[in-house]
Coordinates of C-alpha atoms (C1' of nucleotides) in Angstrom, one line a residue:
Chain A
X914 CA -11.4 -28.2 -29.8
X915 CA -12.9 -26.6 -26.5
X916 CA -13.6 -23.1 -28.0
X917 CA -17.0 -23.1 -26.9
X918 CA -15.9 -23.3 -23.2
X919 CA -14.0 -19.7 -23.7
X920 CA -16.9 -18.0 -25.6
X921 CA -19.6 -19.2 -24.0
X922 CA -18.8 -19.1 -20.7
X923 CA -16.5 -16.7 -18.1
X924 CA -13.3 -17.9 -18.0
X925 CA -12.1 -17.2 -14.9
X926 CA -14.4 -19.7 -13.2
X927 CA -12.5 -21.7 -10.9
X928 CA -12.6 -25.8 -11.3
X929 CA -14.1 -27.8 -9.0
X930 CA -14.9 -31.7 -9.9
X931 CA -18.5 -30.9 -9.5
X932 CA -18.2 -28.0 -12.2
X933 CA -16.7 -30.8 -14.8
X934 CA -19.3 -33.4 -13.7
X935 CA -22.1 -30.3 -14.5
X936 CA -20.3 -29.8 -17.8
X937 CA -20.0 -33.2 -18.5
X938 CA -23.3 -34.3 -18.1
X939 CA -25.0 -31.2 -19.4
X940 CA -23.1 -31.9 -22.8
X941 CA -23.9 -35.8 -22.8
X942 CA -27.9 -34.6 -22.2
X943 CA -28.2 -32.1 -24.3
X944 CA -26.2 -33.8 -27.4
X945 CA -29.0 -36.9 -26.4
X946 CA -26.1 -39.2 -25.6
X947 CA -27.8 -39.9 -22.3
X948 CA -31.3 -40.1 -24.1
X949 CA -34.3 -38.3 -22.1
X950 CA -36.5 -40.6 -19.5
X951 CA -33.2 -42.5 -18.8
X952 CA -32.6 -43.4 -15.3
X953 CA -29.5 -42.9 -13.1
X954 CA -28.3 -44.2 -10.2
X955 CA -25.6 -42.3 -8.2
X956 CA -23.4 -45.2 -7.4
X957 CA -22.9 -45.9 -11.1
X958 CA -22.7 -42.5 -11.8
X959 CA -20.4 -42.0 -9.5
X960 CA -18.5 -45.0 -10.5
X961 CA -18.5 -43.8 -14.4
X962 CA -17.3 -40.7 -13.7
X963 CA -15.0 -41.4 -11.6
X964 CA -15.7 -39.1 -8.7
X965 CA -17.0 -39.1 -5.2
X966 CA -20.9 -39.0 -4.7
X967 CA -20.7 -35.4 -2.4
X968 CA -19.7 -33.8 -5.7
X969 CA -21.9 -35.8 -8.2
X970 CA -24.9 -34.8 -6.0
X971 CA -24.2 -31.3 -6.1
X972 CA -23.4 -31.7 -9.4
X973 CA -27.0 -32.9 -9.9
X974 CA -28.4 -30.5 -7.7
X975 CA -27.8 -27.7 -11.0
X976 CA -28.2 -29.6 -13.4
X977 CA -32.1 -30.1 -12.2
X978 CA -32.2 -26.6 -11.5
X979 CA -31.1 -26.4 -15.3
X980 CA -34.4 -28.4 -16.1
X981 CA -31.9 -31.2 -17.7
X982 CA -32.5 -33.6 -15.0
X983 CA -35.9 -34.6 -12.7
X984 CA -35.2 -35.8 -9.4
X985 CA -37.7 -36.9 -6.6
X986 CA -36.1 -37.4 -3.5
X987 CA -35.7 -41.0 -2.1
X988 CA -37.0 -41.8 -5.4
X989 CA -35.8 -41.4 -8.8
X990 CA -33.5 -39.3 -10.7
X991 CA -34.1 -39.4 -14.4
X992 CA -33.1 -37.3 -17.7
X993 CA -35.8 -35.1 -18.6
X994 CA -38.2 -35.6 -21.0
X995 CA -38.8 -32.8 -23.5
X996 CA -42.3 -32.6 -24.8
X997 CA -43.6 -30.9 -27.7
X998 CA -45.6 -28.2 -25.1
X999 CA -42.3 -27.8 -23.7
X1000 CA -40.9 -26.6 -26.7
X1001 CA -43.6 -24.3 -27.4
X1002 CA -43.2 -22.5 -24.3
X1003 CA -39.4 -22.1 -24.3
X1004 CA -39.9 -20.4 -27.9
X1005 CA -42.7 -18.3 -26.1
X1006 CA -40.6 -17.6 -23.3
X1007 CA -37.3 -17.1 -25.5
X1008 CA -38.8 -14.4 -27.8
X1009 CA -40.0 -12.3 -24.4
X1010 CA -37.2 -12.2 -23.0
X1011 CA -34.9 -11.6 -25.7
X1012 CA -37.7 -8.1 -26.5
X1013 CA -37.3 -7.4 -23.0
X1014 CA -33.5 -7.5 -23.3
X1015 CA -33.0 -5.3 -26.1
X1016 CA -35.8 -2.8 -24.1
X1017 CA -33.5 -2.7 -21.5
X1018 CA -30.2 -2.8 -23.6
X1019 CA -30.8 -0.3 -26.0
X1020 CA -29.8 3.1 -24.2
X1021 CA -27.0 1.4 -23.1
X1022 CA -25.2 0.0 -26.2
X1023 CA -21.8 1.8 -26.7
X1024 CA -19.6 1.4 -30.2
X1025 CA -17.6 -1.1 -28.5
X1026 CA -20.5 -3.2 -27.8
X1027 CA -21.2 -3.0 -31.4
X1028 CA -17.4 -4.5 -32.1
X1029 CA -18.3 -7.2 -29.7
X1030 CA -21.5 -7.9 -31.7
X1031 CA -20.1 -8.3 -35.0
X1032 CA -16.9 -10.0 -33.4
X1033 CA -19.5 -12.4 -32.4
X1034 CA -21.3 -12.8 -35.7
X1035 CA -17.7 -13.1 -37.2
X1036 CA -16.8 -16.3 -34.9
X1037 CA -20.3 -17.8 -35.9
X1038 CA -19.9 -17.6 -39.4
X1039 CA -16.0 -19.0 -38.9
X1040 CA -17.5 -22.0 -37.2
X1041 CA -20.5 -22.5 -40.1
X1042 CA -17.4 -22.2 -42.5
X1043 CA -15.8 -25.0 -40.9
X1044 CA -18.3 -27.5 -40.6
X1045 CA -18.3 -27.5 -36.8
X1046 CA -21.3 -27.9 -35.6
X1047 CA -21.4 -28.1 -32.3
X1048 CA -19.2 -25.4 -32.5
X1049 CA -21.5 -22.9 -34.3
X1050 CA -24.3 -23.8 -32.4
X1051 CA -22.3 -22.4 -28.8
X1052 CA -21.1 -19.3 -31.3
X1053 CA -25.0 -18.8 -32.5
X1054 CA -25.6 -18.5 -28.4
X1055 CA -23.1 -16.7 -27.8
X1056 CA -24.2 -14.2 -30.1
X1057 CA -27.5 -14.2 -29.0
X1058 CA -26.5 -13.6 -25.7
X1059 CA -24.9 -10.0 -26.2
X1060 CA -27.9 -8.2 -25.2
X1061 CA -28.7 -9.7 -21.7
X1062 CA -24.7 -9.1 -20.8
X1063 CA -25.1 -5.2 -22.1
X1064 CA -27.9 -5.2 -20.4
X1065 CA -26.5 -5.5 -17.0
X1066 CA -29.8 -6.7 -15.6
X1067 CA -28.8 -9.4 -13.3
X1068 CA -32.2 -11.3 -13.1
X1069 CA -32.8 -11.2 -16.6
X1070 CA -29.1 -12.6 -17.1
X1071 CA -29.8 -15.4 -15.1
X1072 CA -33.6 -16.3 -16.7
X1073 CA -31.7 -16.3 -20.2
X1074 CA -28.7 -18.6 -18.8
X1075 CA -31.5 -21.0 -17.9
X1076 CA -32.9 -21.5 -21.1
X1077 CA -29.6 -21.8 -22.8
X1078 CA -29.1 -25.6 -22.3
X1079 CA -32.0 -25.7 -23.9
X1080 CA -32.1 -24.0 -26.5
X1081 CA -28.5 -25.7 -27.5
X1082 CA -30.7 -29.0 -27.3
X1083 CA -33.3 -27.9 -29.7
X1084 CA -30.7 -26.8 -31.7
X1085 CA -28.5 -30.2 -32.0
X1086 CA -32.2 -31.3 -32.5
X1087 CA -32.4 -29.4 -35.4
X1088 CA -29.0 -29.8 -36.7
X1089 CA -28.9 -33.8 -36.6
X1090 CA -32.2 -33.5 -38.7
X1091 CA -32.1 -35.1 -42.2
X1092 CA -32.9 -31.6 -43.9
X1093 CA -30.6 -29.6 -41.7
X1094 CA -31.3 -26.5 -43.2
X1095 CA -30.8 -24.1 -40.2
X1096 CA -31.0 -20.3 -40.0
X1097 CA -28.9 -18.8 -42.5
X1098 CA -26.5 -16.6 -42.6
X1099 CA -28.5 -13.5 -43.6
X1100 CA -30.5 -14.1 -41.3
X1101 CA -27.5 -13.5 -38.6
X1102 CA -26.7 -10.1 -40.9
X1103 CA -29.8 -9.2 -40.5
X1104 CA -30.2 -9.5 -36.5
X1105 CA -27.0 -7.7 -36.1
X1106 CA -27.7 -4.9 -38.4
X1107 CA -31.2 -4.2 -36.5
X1108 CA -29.0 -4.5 -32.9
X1109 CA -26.6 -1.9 -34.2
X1110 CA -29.2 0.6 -35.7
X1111 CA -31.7 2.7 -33.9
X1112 CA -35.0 1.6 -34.0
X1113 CA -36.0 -0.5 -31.1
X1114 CA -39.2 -1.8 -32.5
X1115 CA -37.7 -3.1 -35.8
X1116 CA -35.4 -5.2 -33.9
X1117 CA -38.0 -6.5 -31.7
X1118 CA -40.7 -7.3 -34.6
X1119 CA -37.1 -9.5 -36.1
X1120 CA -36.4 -11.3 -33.0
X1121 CA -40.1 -12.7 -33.1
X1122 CA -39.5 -13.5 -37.1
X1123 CA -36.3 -14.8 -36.5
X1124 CA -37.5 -17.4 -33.2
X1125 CA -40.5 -18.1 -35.1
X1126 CA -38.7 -19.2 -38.3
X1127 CA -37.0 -22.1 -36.8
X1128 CA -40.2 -23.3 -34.4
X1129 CA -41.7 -25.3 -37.0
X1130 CA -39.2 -26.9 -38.1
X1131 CA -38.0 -28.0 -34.8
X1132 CA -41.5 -28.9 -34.1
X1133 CA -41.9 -31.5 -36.9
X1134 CA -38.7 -32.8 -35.7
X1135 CA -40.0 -33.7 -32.0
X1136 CA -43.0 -34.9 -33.7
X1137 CA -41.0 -37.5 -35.6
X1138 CA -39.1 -38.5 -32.6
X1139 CA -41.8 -39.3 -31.1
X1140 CA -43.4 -41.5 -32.9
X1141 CA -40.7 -43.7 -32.5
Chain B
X1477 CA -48.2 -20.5 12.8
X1478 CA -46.6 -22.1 9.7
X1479 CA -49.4 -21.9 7.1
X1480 CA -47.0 -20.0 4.3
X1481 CA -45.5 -23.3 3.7
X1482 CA -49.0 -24.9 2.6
X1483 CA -50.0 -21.8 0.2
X1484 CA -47.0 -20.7 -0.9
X1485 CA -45.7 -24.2 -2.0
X1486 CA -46.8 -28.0 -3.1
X1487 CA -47.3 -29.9 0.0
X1488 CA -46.3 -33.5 -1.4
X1489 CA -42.5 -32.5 -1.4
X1490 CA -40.7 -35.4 0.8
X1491 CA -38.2 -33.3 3.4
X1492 CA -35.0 -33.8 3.6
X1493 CA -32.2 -32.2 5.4
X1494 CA -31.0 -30.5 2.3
X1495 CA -34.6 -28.9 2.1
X1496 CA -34.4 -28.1 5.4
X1497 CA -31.6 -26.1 5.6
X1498 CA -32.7 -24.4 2.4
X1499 CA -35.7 -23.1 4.3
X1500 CA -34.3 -22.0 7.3
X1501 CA -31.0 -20.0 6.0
X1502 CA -33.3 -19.0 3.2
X1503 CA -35.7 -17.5 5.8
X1504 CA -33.2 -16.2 7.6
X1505 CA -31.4 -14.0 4.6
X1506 CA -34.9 -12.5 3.7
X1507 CA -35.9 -11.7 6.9
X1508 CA -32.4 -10.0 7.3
X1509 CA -31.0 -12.2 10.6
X1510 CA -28.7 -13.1 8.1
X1511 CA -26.7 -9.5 6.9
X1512 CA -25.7 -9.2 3.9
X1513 CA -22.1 -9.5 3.2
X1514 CA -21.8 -11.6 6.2
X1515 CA -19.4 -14.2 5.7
X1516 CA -20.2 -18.0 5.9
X1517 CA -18.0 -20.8 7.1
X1518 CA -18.9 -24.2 5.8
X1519 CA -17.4 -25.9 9.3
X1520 CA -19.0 -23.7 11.6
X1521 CA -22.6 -23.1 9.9
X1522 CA -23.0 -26.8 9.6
X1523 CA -22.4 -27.0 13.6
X1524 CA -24.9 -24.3 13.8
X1525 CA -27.7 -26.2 12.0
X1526 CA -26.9 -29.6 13.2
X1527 CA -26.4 -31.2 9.9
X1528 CA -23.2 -32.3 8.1
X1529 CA -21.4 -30.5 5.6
X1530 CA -22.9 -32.6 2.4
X1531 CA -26.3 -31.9 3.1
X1532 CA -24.8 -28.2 4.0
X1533 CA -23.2 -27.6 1.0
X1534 CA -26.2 -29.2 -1.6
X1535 CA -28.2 -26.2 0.6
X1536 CA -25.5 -23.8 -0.4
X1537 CA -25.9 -24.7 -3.9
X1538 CA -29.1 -24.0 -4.3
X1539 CA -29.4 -20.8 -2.4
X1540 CA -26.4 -19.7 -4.8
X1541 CA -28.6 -20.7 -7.6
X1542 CA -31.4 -18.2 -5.8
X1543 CA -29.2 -15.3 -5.8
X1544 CA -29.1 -15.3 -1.8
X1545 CA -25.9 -16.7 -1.3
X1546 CA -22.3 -15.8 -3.6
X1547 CA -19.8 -18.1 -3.5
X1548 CA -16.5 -18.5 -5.4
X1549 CA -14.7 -22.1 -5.1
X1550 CA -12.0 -22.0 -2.5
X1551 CA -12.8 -18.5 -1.6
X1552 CA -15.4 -17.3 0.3
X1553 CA -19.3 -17.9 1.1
X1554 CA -20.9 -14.5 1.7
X1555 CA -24.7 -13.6 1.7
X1556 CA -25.4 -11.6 -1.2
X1557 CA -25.7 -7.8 -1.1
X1558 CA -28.6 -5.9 -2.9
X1559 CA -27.8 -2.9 -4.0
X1560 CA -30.1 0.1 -5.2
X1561 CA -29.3 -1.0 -8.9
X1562 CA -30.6 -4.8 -7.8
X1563 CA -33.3 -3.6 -7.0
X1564 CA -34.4 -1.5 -10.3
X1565 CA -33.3 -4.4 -12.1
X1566 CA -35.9 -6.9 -10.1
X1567 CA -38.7 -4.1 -10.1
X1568 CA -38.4 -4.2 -14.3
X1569 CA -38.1 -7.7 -14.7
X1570 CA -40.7 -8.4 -12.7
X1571 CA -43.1 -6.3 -14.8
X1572 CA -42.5 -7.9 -17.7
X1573 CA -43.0 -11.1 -16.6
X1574 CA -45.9 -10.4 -14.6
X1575 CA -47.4 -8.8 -17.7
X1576 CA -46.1 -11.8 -19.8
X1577 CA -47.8 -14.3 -17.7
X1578 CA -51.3 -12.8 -17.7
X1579 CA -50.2 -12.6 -21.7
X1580 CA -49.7 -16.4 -21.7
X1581 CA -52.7 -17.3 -19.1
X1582 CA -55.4 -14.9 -20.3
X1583 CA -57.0 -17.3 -22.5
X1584 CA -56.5 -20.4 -20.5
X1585 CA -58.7 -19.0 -17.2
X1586 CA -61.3 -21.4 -16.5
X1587 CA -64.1 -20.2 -13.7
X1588 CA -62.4 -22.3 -11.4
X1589 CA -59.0 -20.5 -11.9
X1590 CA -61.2 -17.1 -10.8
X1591 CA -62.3 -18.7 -8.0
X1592 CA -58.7 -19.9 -6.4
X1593 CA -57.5 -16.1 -7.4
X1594 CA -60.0 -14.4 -5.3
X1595 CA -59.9 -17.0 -2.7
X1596 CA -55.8 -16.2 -2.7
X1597 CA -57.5 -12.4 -2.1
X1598 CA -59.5 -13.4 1.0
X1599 CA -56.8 -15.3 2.7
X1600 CA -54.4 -12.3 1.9
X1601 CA -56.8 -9.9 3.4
X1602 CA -57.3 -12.6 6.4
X1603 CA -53.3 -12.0 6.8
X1604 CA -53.6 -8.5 7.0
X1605 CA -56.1 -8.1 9.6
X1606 CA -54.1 -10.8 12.0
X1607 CA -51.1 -8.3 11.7
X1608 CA -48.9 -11.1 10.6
X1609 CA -46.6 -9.3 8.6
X1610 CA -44.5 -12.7 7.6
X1611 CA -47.9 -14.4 6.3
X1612 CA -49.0 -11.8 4.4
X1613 CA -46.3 -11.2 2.5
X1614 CA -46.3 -14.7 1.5
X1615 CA -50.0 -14.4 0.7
X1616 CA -49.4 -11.5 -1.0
X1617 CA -47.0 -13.3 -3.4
X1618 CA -49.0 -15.9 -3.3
X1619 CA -51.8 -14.1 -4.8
X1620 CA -49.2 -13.1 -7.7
X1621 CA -48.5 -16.6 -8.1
X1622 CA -51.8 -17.3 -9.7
X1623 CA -51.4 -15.9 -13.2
X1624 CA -47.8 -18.3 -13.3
X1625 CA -49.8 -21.2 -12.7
X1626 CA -51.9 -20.7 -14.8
X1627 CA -49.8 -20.0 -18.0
X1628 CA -48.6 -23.8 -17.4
X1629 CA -45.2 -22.3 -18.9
X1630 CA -42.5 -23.9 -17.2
X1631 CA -39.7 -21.9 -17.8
X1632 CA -41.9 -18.8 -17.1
X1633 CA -42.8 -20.5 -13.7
X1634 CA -39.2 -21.2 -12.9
X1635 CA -38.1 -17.7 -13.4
X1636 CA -40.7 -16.2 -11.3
X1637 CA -40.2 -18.9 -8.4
X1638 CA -36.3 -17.2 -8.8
X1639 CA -37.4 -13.9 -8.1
X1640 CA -39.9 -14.6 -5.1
X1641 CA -37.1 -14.6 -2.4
X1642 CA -35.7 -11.6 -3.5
X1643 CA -39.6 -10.4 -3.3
X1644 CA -40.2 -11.1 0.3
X1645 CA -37.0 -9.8 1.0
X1646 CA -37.9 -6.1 -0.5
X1647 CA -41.5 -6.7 1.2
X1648 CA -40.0 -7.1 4.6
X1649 CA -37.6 -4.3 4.1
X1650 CA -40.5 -1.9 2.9
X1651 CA -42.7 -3.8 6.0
X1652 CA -39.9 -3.4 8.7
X1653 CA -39.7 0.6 7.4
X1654 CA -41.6 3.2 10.2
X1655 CA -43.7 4.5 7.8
X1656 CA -45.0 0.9 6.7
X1657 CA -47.7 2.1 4.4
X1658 CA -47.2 -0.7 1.9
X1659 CA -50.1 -0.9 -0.5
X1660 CA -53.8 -0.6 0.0
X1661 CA -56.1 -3.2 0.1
X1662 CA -58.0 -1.6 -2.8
X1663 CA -55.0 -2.3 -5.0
X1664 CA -55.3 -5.8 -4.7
X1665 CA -58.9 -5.8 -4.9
X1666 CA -58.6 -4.1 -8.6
X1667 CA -55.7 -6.3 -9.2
X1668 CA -58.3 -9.1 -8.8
X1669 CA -60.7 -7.7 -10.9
X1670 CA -58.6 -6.5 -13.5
X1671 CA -57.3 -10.5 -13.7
X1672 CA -60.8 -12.2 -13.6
X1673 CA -61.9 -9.2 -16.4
X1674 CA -61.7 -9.5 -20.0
X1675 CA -59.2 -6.9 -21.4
X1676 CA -55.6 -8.0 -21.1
X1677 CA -54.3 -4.5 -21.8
X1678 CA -56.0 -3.0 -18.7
X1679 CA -54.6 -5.9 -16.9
X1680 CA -51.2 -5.0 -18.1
X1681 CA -50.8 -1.6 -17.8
X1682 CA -52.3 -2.4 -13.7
X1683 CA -49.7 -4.3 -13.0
X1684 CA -47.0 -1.7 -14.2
X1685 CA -48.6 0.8 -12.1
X1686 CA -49.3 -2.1 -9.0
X1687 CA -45.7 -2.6 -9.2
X1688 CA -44.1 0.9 -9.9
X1689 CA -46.7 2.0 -7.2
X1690 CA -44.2 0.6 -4.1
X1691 CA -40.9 1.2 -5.8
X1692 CA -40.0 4.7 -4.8
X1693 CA -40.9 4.1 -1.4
X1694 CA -38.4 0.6 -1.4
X1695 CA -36.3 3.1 -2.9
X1696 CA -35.8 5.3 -0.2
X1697 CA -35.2 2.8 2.1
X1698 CA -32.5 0.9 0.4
X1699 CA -30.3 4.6 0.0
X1700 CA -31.0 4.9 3.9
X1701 CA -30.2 1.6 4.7
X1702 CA -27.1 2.1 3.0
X1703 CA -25.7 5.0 4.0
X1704 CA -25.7 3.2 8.0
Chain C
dT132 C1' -50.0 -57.1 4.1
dG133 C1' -45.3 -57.7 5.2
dC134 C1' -40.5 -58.7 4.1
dG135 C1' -36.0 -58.4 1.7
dA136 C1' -33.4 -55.8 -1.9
dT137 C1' -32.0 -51.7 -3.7
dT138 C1' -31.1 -46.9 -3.7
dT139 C1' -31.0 -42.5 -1.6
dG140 C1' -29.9 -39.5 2.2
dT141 C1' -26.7 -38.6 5.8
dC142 C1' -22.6 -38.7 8.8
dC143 C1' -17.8 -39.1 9.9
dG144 C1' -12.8 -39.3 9.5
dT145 C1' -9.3 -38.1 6.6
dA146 C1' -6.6 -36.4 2.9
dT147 C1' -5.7 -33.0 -0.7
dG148 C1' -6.0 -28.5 -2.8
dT149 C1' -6.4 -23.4 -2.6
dA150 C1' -6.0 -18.8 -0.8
dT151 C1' -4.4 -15.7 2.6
dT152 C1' -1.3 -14.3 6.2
Chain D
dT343 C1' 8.6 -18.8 1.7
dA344 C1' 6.2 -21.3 5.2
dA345 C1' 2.3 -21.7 8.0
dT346 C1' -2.5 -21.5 8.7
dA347 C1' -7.4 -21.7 7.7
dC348 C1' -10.6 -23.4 5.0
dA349 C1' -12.8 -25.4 1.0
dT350 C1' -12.9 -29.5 -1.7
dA351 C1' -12.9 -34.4 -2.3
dC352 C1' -12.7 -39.3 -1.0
dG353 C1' -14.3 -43.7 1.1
dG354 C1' -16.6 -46.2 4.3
dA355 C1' -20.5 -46.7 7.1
dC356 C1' -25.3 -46.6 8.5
dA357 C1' -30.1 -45.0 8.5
dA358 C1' -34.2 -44.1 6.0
dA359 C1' -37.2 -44.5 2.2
dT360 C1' -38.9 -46.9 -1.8
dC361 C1' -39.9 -50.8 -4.7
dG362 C1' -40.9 -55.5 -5.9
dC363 C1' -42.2 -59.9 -4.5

DNA sequence: TGCGATTTGTCCGTATGTATT
DNA sequence: TAATACATACGGACAAATCGC
């Protein structure tokens, strides 16, 4: 059940061992399987993996460029740690630039992008239905990554794709919670009706409700954790 | 004469050939030795440089990562073209996230913070009267740098240090131009003074115009550049 | 302070996979 | 289709740096 791989992600990307260790490990971090401050050792690694070290090291090599791994040379290479600060300031960040990609996207937006959009909104609410959620979180991305691709602005595309790992770990944070309440599904309705209609600065004034909405939550959550 | 290395970045990072290499090809794509399109083979570049090809190819990864390099598995290694529409994209971006960061720093400036920024102004000036073209454009980023590290944002940080080559690159390009005009001293010196002031608007809309200020003339020079 | 033990960084030879001719 | 060039990957080896005693 690899759906996420097709929407998330260009298909068409050749497959190289390093790619699948990248993929690999990114899922295992950001799902907390490989729990953050955890040291690694390449041999092991390696050995786990079941693949050379020239590969695993570049493999490593983006995955600290990610921000999911810290590595000092000759030294250590650990699993990031995610701070509350942290958090804050990928929310900060994540509201910018998503403003700034709808400021750059909006003159461009054709009818067909608006098929794409609710196509996208479609598939999230498909996964939701089905109780997938690791599933709906990649489709929740997905959708919110619409307006960086119409966009077209290459540096802005790239900014966003760095915070995506993160936000899919906040959001598996948020998900594995006891309350699990979530954004619902009007809210979703709502972002896509503003995308779609013609006033810039409505849309903008939602994406800062909508990112805002979930901080606290999420928030209370790192909190918790910790404590422990 | 390498004194960019000390300003521009942290001095405690242990070298390695990786690094190494990342410097060097790194320098030599902004400064143009390197032209763009130009075609890389793995075998023969490591030769080149003296170093194997793991050390090579972790280099390659994170100059891909940059934006200087494109490479697609099995295929071909090529240094990245920059086209006019590259360009306008990097000009935008980098507005709003200048103007972000001074958003996210303005009220964490200490006294000490206005003394580092106009200290960054003195050794930029220094630069310029040496007619060291190379240091001070680093300076001159440098000095841009400041409201970054300040904001202690992370991800901000990170996606301004991914712009900075493509920076130097259109500085030399505008430096290397026969009219080399490039901007004043004065600009800098109200840049400064706008930064170390007390209304964050007047900060912002500086910037737009510090920035917008130089992007014609780039302009120009990337059509002519392209039409050899 | 110095000395092993461990891990990382690097090199080399070779084999396999992929694209291009 | 085969041949070629090159990227990718493996395994073994050693040097360099770090850490703990």
């Amino acid at each position: 059940m690899k759906l996420s791989k097709n929407i998330a992600f260009s298909p068409l990307e050749s497959r190289t061992r390093s790619s699948d260790v990248v993929a690999s490990l990114r899922r295992s971090i950001v799902l907390g399987i490989l729990p953050p401050g955890m040291r690694l050792t390449e041999t092991t690694l390696a050995e786990k993996l079941g693949v050379s070290r020239q590969p695993l090291r570049e493999a490593i090599r983006e995955l600290v460029y990610l921000g999911l791994l810290e590595d000092t040379p000759y030294k250590s290479l650990t699993v990031r740690k995610f701070t509350e600060k942290d958090f804050v300031n990928l929310v900060d960040f994540r509201i910018n630039l998503e403003q700034f990609s709808f400021q750059c996207c909006w003159e461009k937006r054709t009818s067909s992008d608006f098929d794409d959009l609710r196509n996208r909104l479609q598939l999230l609410n498909d996964a939701r239905s089905t109780n997938d959620p690791g599933e709906a979180i990649a489709r929740e991305i997905h959708l919110h990554s619409w307006s960086f691709k119409i966009s077209q602005n290459e540096f802005l595309l790239t900014a966003w794709r760095r915070l995506v790992p993160h936000l899919e770990y906040y959001f598996h944070l948020r998900h594995s919670s006891v309350s699990g309440i979530g954004p619902q599904k009007d809210i979703h309705n709502e972002y896509v009706r503003l995308a779609c209609g013609n006033k810039l600065q409505k849309m903008q004034n939602h994406i800062s409700e909508h990112v805002l909405a979930g901080k606290d939550e999420v928030l209370e959550l790192i909190k918790m954790t910790a404590k422990e």
